[in-house]
């Protein structure tokens, strides 16, 4: 059993999952709107996350927090089809170059595709994040009695959710998650991660446009108008 935590710029969201039949089953979900003054305060956001977890009865398993590519920069690269020990040596030097002389950066990599008939090289994604920002956020969560086991880019979390869904994995697929300040874009090719990035602006640009051209006086009312008129959900909510 595990819990995913998303500290957004206007909401805090948590989901609780458990493994089921080779995939995942949703157990609980929670969402709480936050004050704009708290958006940049990890301690305030952590308190909101803790209250959601307690209300939903979650947080007892593995806890994972998601970050946008503004916090975890993703870089996609390719390496030639070499033997395993050569590949590991090449990646070691690659990560050392990315890290440079700075000791305040987390650097990690993952292989998104291996050499095969369709792909003639290793496809690799490299993540870079400032230690101070990641550590401060994790410490804030711990101070709110929310232990965090790992941090992942939101785009990779979106990709994983797709991979564990019942949707077809064939061909080229674009995954989109619309946030308040950012939009997560993920390209998937035949079930393999091809590219992922956070881009600006997010949903707030739609809200601002509605407020300028209608009688909507608040962000909440404008948000409801956008969702209702554009049918962003099946229920129109």
PDB file of N, CA, C and O in Angstrom, residues 75 123 139 220:
ATOM      1  N   UNK A  75      16.006  15.583 -18.235  1.00  0.00           N
ATOM      2  CA  UNK A  75      16.762  15.678 -19.485  1.00  0.00           C
ATOM      3  C   UNK A  75      16.788  14.307 -20.144  1.00  0.00           C
ATOM      4  O   UNK A  75      17.086  13.310 -19.484  1.00  0.00           O
ATOM      5  N   UNK A 123      17.610   4.665 -24.545  1.00  0.00           N
ATOM      6  CA  UNK A 123      16.946   5.930 -24.239  1.00  0.00           C
ATOM      7  C   UNK A 123      16.996   6.126 -22.731  1.00  0.00           C
ATOM      8  O   UNK A 123      16.566   5.246 -21.959  1.00  0.00           O
ATOM      9  N   UNK A 139      11.526  17.667   4.931  1.00  0.00           N
ATOM     10  CA  UNK A 139      11.581  17.960   6.364  1.00  0.00           C
ATOM     11  C   UNK A 139      10.288  18.594   6.856  1.00  0.00           C
ATOM     12  O   UNK A 139       9.856  18.339   7.986  1.00  0.00           O
ATOM     13  N   UNK A 220     -12.829  30.589  -7.908  1.00  0.00           N
ATOM     14  CA  UNK A 220     -13.614  29.356  -7.777  1.00  0.00           C
ATOM     15  C   UNK A 220     -14.781  29.349  -8.748  1.00  0.00           C
ATOM     16  O   UNK A 220     -15.044  28.348  -9.436  1.00  0.00           O
TER      17      UNK A 220
END
